């Protein structure tokens, strides 16, 4: 069975809502999701670290705060340097998701850094591989309605509850992305074992 670690921080629940959709996608692929929600102090447990080491694929998630990942996620990332030194997580499929309130919101910076983080660990970054839903007929209920390709960039308006945001199309994109990462990780698992 393929294990996919979904490691994310969420201050107000919107990124957690997107993580739920990603987790559903991992399940849809027949893989086992391992949910690791980084707590408010940014410190994950030894059991979490062991689960990360055992994962076949990794999906990173953070809200966009001030144009980049939340500090709690960065704290986790800095702590992962102990694994980086031994390249323990190299060769694994990786992806990422972020949520912002504004339509652009500078969340491309967050995604760019998540990719850099994965590359420092020697991972195989996979984007969502979805065409954009960018015609006049499309709405925020359609997957990839904003047209991302590097990772999953979702929107939850600043006054939205977690029932109102991220948009339905972003949640569906999250499900499809989780499924894609799990399927790619299953194909790649023999290469990690070798
Ligand atoms: C400290 C802070 C900084 C933020 N910075 C940005 C930003 O740079 N761009 C943006 O569009 N939204 C920004 N937001 C809005 C959040 O990205 C948005 O509310 C997101 O849904 C929060 O996710 P969460 O509920 O998982 O914490 C910021 C929110 C906070 C609390």
PDB file of N, CA, C and O in Angstrom, residues 33-81:
ATOM      1  N   UNK A  33      -3.620   7.836   3.194  1.00  0.00           N
ATOM      2  CA  UNK A  33      -3.164   9.181   3.577  1.00  0.00           C
ATOM      3  C   UNK A  33      -2.670   9.202   5.021  1.00  0.00           C
ATOM      4  O   UNK A  33      -3.263   8.566   5.893  1.00  0.00           O
ATOM      5  N   UNK A  34      -1.588   9.910   5.253  1.00  0.00           N
ATOM      6  CA  UNK A  34      -1.094  10.122   6.617  1.00  0.00           C
ATOM      7  C   UNK A  34      -1.155  11.633   6.854  1.00  0.00           C
ATOM      8  O   UNK A  34      -0.349  12.390   6.315  1.00  0.00           O
ATOM      9  N   UNK A  35      -2.145  12.063   7.620  1.00  0.00           N
ATOM     10  CA  UNK A  35      -2.372  13.497   7.822  1.00  0.00           C
ATOM     11  C   UNK A  35      -1.499  14.020   8.953  1.00  0.00           C
ATOM     12  O   UNK A  35      -1.564  13.523  10.078  1.00  0.00           O
ATOM     13  N   UNK A  36      -0.697  15.014   8.645  1.00  0.00           N
ATOM     14  CA  UNK A  36       0.142  15.639   9.668  1.00  0.00           C
ATOM     15  C   UNK A  36      -0.155  17.138   9.661  1.00  0.00           C
ATOM     16  O   UNK A  36       0.317  17.870   8.795  1.00  0.00           O
ATOM     17  N   UNK A  37      -0.996  17.552  10.607  1.00  0.00           N
ATOM     18  CA  UNK A  37      -1.314  18.983  10.713  1.00  0.00           C
ATOM     19  C   UNK A  37      -0.331  19.621  11.681  1.00  0.00           C
ATOM     20  O   UNK A  37      -0.290  19.263  12.869  1.00  0.00           O
ATOM     21  N   UNK A  38       0.470  20.515  11.180  1.00  0.00           N
ATOM     22  CA  UNK A  38       1.479  21.185  12.003  1.00  0.00           C
ATOM     23  C   UNK A  38       0.755  22.057  13.034  1.00  0.00           C
ATOM     24  O   UNK A  38      -0.107  22.858  12.680  1.00  0.00           O
ATOM     25  N   UNK A  39       1.096  21.899  14.313  1.00  0.00           N
ATOM     26  CA  UNK A  39       0.385  22.673  15.343  1.00  0.00           C
ATOM     27  C   UNK A  39       0.825  24.135  15.386  1.00  0.00           C
ATOM     28  O   UNK A  39       1.753  24.536  14.667  1.00  0.00           O
ATOM     29  N   UNK A  40       0.159  24.885  16.239  1.00  0.00           N
ATOM     30  CA  UNK A  40       0.390  26.343  16.343  1.00  0.00           C
ATOM     31  C   UNK A  40       1.847  26.699  16.648  1.00  0.00           C
ATOM     32  O   UNK A  40       2.317  27.765  16.251  1.00  0.00           O
ATOM     33  N   UNK A  41       2.558  25.814  17.369  1.00  0.00           N
ATOM     34  CA  UNK A  41       3.956  26.131  17.678  1.00  0.00           C
ATOM     35  C   UNK A  41       4.926  25.641  16.603  1.00  0.00           C
ATOM     36  O   UNK A  41       6.144  25.809  16.723  1.00  0.00           O
ATOM     37  N   UNK A  42       4.398  25.002  15.558  1.00  0.00           N
ATOM     38  CA  UNK A  42       5.241  24.579  14.445  1.00  0.00           C
ATOM     39  C   UNK A  42       6.066  23.333  14.711  1.00  0.00           C
ATOM     40  O   UNK A  42       6.916  22.972  13.888  1.00  0.00           O
ATOM     41  N   UNK A  43       5.831  22.675  15.832  1.00  0.00           N
ATOM     42  CA  UNK A  43       6.660  21.520  16.203  1.00  0.00           C
ATOM     43  C   UNK A  43       5.848  20.231  16.047  1.00  0.00           C
ATOM     44  O   UNK A  43       4.837  20.047  16.742  1.00  0.00           O
ATOM     45  N   UNK A  44       6.287  19.348  15.168  1.00  0.00           N
ATOM     46  CA  UNK A  44       5.591  18.065  15.008  1.00  0.00           C
ATOM     47  C   UNK A  44       6.253  16.999  15.877  1.00  0.00           C
ATOM     48  O   UNK A  44       7.369  17.185  16.370  1.00  0.00           O
ATOM     49  N   UNK A  45       5.559  15.889  16.073  1.00  0.00           N
ATOM     50  CA  UNK A  45       6.024  14.868  17.018  1.00  0.00           C
ATOM     51  C   UNK A  45       7.035  13.912  16.361  1.00  0.00           C
ATOM     52  O   UNK A  45       7.157  13.851  15.134  1.00  0.00           O
ATOM     53  N   UNK A  46       7.703  13.142  17.209  1.00  0.00           N
ATOM     54  CA  UNK A  46       8.629  12.120  16.694  1.00  0.00           C
ATOM     55  C   UNK A  46       7.877  11.107  15.831  1.00  0.00           C
ATOM     56  O   UNK A  46       8.414  10.610  14.830  1.00  0.00           O
ATOM     57  N   UNK A  47       6.632  10.793  16.231  1.00  0.00           N
ATOM     58  CA  UNK A  47       5.825   9.853  15.437  1.00  0.00           C
ATOM     59  C   UNK A  47       5.537  10.448  14.053  1.00  0.00           C
ATOM     60  O   UNK A  47       5.537   9.727  13.038  1.00  0.00           O
ATOM     61  N   UNK A  48       5.308  11.762  14.007  1.00  0.00           N
ATOM     62  CA  UNK A  48       5.104  12.426  12.716  1.00  0.00           C
ATOM     63  C   UNK A  48       6.350  12.301  11.835  1.00  0.00           C
ATOM     64  O   UNK A  48       6.263  12.002  10.642  1.00  0.00           O
ATOM     65  N   UNK A  49       7.507  12.538  12.430  1.00  0.00           N
ATOM     66  CA  UNK A  49       8.756  12.432  11.659  1.00  0.00           C
ATOM     67  C   UNK A  49       8.958  11.015  11.131  1.00  0.00           C
ATOM     68  O   UNK A  49       9.398  10.825   9.985  1.00  0.00           O
ATOM     69  N   UNK A  50       8.621  10.044  11.958  1.00  0.00           N
ATOM     70  CA  UNK A  50       8.762   8.640  11.518  1.00  0.00           C
ATOM     71  C   UNK A  50       7.822   8.361  10.352  1.00  0.00           C
ATOM     72  O   UNK A  50       8.189   7.676   9.384  1.00  0.00           O
ATOM     73  N   UNK A  51       6.602   8.922  10.416  1.00  0.00           N
ATOM     74  CA  UNK A  51       5.632   8.721   9.324  1.00  0.00           C
ATOM     75  C   UNK A  51       6.116   9.385   8.046  1.00  0.00           C
ATOM     76  O   UNK A  51       5.933   8.852   6.945  1.00  0.00           O
ATOM     77  N   UNK A  52       6.744  10.536   8.190  1.00  0.00           N
ATOM     78  CA  UNK A  52       7.275  11.237   7.005  1.00  0.00           C
ATOM     79  C   UNK A  52       8.384  10.405   6.367  1.00  0.00           C
ATOM     80  O   UNK A  52       8.439  10.236   5.148  1.00  0.00           O
ATOM     81  N   UNK A  53       9.262   9.851   7.196  1.00  0.00           N
ATOM     82  CA  UNK A  53      10.354   9.021   6.660  1.00  0.00           C
ATOM     83  C   UNK A  53       9.825   7.800   5.928  1.00  0.00           C
ATOM     84  O   UNK A  53      10.438   7.312   4.980  1.00  0.00           O
ATOM     85  N   UNK A  54       8.668   7.307   6.380  1.00  0.00           N
ATOM     86  CA  UNK A  54       8.112   6.075   5.799  1.00  0.00           C
ATOM     87  C   UNK A  54       7.239   6.350   4.573  1.00  0.00           C
ATOM     88  O   UNK A  54       6.795   5.413   3.902  1.00  0.00           O
ATOM     89  N   UNK A  55       7.003   7.628   4.260  1.00  0.00           N
ATOM     90  CA  UNK A  55       6.048   7.958   3.191  1.00  0.00           C
ATOM     91  C   UNK A  55       6.647   7.726   1.803  1.00  0.00           C
ATOM     92  O   UNK A  55       7.829   7.973   1.567  1.00  0.00           O
ATOM     93  N   UNK A  56       5.781   7.286   0.885  1.00  0.00           N
ATOM     94  CA  UNK A  56       6.194   7.124  -0.520  1.00  0.00           C
ATOM     95  C   UNK A  56       6.068   8.440  -1.280  1.00  0.00           C
ATOM     96  O   UNK A  56       6.707   8.631  -2.313  1.00  0.00           O
ATOM     97  N   UNK A  57       5.203   9.306  -0.787  1.00  0.00           N
ATOM     98  CA  UNK A  57       5.005  10.597  -1.433  1.00  0.00           C
ATOM     99  C   UNK A  57       4.647  11.635  -0.386  1.00  0.00           C
ATOM    100  O   UNK A  57       4.163  11.280   0.700  1.00  0.00           O
ATOM    101  N   UNK A  58       4.908  12.912  -0.686  1.00  0.00           N
ATOM    102  CA  UNK A  58       4.673  13.977   0.289  1.00  0.00           C
ATOM    103  C   UNK A  58       3.939  15.135  -0.370  1.00  0.00           C
ATOM    104  O   UNK A  58       4.295  15.551  -1.484  1.00  0.00           O
ATOM    105  N   UNK A  59       2.916  15.632   0.321  1.00  0.00           N
ATOM    106  CA  UNK A  59       2.183  16.792  -0.183  1.00  0.00           C
ATOM    107  C   UNK A  59       2.214  17.863   0.903  1.00  0.00           C
ATOM    108  O   UNK A  59       1.781  17.623   2.038  1.00  0.00           O
ATOM    109  N   UNK A  60       2.765  19.028   0.535  1.00  0.00           N
ATOM    110  CA  UNK A  60       2.953  20.110   1.496  1.00  0.00           C
ATOM    111  C   UNK A  60       1.869  21.174   1.338  1.00  0.00           C
ATOM    112  O   UNK A  60       1.525  21.539   0.210  1.00  0.00           O
ATOM    113  N   UNK A  61       1.361  21.672   2.453  1.00  0.00           N
ATOM    114  CA  UNK A  61       0.327  22.697   2.370  1.00  0.00           C
ATOM    115  C   UNK A  61       0.516  23.794   3.403  1.00  0.00           C
ATOM    116  O   UNK A  61       0.836  23.531   4.569  1.00  0.00           O
ATOM    117  N   UNK A  62       0.311  25.039   2.963  1.00  0.00           N
ATOM    118  CA  UNK A  62       0.355  26.184   3.889  1.00  0.00           C
ATOM    119  C   UNK A  62      -0.528  27.293   3.343  1.00  0.00           C
ATOM    120  O   UNK A  62      -0.588  27.481   2.121  1.00  0.00           O
ATOM    121  N   UNK A  63      -1.183  28.043   4.217  1.00  0.00           N
ATOM    122  CA  UNK A  63      -1.815  29.273   3.739  1.00  0.00           C
ATOM    123  C   UNK A  63      -0.722  30.235   3.278  1.00  0.00           C
ATOM    124  O   UNK A  63       0.436  30.105   3.693  1.00  0.00           O
ATOM    125  N   UNK A  64      -1.084  31.162   2.434  1.00  0.00           N
ATOM    126  CA  UNK A  64      -0.158  32.260   2.109  1.00  0.00           C
ATOM    127  C   UNK A  64      -0.371  33.363   3.129  1.00  0.00           C
ATOM    128  O   UNK A  64      -1.472  33.896   3.266  1.00  0.00           O
ATOM    129  N   UNK A  65       0.691  33.624   3.893  1.00  0.00           N
ATOM    130  CA  UNK A  65       0.674  34.717   4.873  1.00  0.00           C
ATOM    131  C   UNK A  65       1.785  35.696   4.478  1.00  0.00           C
ATOM    132  O   UNK A  65       2.960  35.296   4.402  1.00  0.00           O
ATOM    133  N   UNK A  66       1.428  36.919   4.263  1.00  0.00           N
ATOM    134  CA  UNK A  66       2.403  37.956   3.883  1.00  0.00           C
ATOM    135  C   UNK A  66       3.296  37.484   2.726  1.00  0.00           C
ATOM    136  O   UNK A  66       4.518  37.633   2.741  1.00  0.00           O
ATOM    137  N   UNK A  67       2.640  36.909   1.725  1.00  0.00           N
ATOM    138  CA  UNK A  67       3.342  36.554   0.497  1.00  0.00           C
ATOM    139  C   UNK A  67       4.235  35.338   0.568  1.00  0.00           C
ATOM    140  O   UNK A  67       5.050  35.120  -0.344  1.00  0.00           O
ATOM    141  N   UNK A  68       4.075  34.515   1.591  1.00  0.00           N
ATOM    142  CA  UNK A  68       4.860  33.274   1.640  1.00  0.00           C
ATOM    143  C   UNK A  68       4.183  32.285   2.585  1.00  0.00           C
ATOM    144  O   UNK A  68       3.088  32.547   3.080  1.00  0.00           O
ATOM    145  N   UNK A  69       4.844  31.156   2.836  1.00  0.00           N
ATOM    146  CA  UNK A  69       4.276  30.159   3.745  1.00  0.00           C
ATOM    147  C   UNK A  69       4.230  30.705   5.167  1.00  0.00           C
ATOM    148  O   UNK A  69       5.014  31.581   5.542  1.00  0.00           O
ATOM    149  N   UNK A  70       3.307  30.190   5.956  1.00  0.00           N
ATOM    150  CA  UNK A  70       3.213  30.559   7.373  1.00  0.00           C
ATOM    151  C   UNK A  70       4.485  30.131   8.108  1.00  0.00           C
ATOM    152  O   UNK A  70       5.102  29.125   7.757  1.00  0.00           O
ATOM    153  N   UNK A  71       4.840  30.885   9.150  1.00  0.00           N
ATOM    154  CA  UNK A  71       6.103  30.578   9.844  1.00  0.00           C
ATOM    155  C   UNK A  71       6.095  29.176  10.452  1.00  0.00           C
ATOM    156  O   UNK A  71       7.132  28.526  10.568  1.00  0.00           O
ATOM    157  N   UNK A  72       4.907  28.712  10.826  1.00  0.00           N
ATOM    158  CA  UNK A  72       4.839  27.363  11.412  1.00  0.00           C
ATOM    159  C   UNK A  72       5.307  26.309  10.400  1.00  0.00           C
ATOM    160  O   UNK A  72       5.993  25.350  10.759  1.00  0.00           O
ATOM    161  N   UNK A  73       4.915  26.514   9.127  1.00  0.00           N
ATOM    162  CA  UNK A  73       5.382  25.566   8.106  1.00  0.00           C
ATOM    163  C   UNK A  73       6.892  25.704   7.913  1.00  0.00           C
ATOM    164  O   UNK A  73       7.601  24.717   7.764  1.00  0.00           O
ATOM    165  N   UNK A  74       7.359  26.941   7.958  1.00  0.00           N
ATOM    166  CA  UNK A  74       8.806  27.160   7.796  1.00  0.00           C
ATOM    167  C   UNK A  74       9.580  26.524   8.948  1.00  0.00           C
ATOM    168  O   UNK A  74      10.679  25.985   8.751  1.00  0.00           O
ATOM    169  N   UNK A  75       8.998  26.555  10.114  1.00  0.00           N
ATOM    170  CA  UNK A  75       9.683  25.926  11.256  1.00  0.00           C
ATOM    171  C   UNK A  75       9.829  24.421  11.015  1.00  0.00           C
ATOM    172  O   UNK A  75      10.890  23.833  11.260  1.00  0.00           O
ATOM    173  N   UNK A  76       8.737  23.818  10.534  1.00  0.00           N
ATOM    174  CA  UNK A  76       8.814  22.396  10.162  1.00  0.00           C
ATOM    175  C   UNK A  76       9.894  22.195   9.095  1.00  0.00           C
ATOM    176  O   UNK A  76      10.716  21.269   9.180  1.00  0.00           O
ATOM    177  N   UNK A  77       9.892  23.054   8.077  1.00  0.00           N
ATOM    178  CA  UNK A  77      10.847  22.909   6.971  1.00  0.00           C
ATOM    179  C   UNK A  77      12.284  23.020   7.485  1.00  0.00           C
ATOM    180  O   UNK A  77      13.160  22.235   7.085  1.00  0.00           O
ATOM    181  N   UNK A  78      12.521  23.984   8.359  1.00  0.00           N
ATOM    182  CA  UNK A  78      13.880  24.136   8.897  1.00  0.00           C
ATOM    183  C   UNK A  78      14.276  22.910   9.723  1.00  0.00           C
ATOM    184  O   UNK A  78      15.422  22.447   9.649  1.00  0.00           O
ATOM    185  N   UNK A  79      13.325  22.391  10.477  1.00  0.00           N
ATOM    186  CA  UNK A  79      13.619  21.188  11.283  1.00  0.00           C
ATOM    187  C   UNK A  79      13.909  19.988  10.383  1.00  0.00           C
ATOM    188  O   UNK A  79      14.650  19.067  10.776  1.00  0.00           O
ATOM    189  N   UNK A  80      13.352  19.991   9.155  1.00  0.00           N
ATOM    190  CA  UNK A  80      13.577  18.854   8.252  1.00  0.00           C
ATOM    191  C   UNK A  80      15.002  18.827   7.716  1.00  0.00           C
ATOM    192  O   UNK A  80      15.386  17.889   7.009  1.00  0.00           O
ATOM    193  N   UNK A  81      15.791  19.853   8.028  1.00  0.00           N
ATOM    194  CA  UNK A  81      17.186  19.874   7.550  1.00  0.00           C
ATOM    195  C   UNK A  81      17.975  18.680   8.092  1.00  0.00           C
ATOM    196  O   UNK A  81      18.963  18.267   7.484  1.00  0.00           O
TER     197      UNK A  81
END
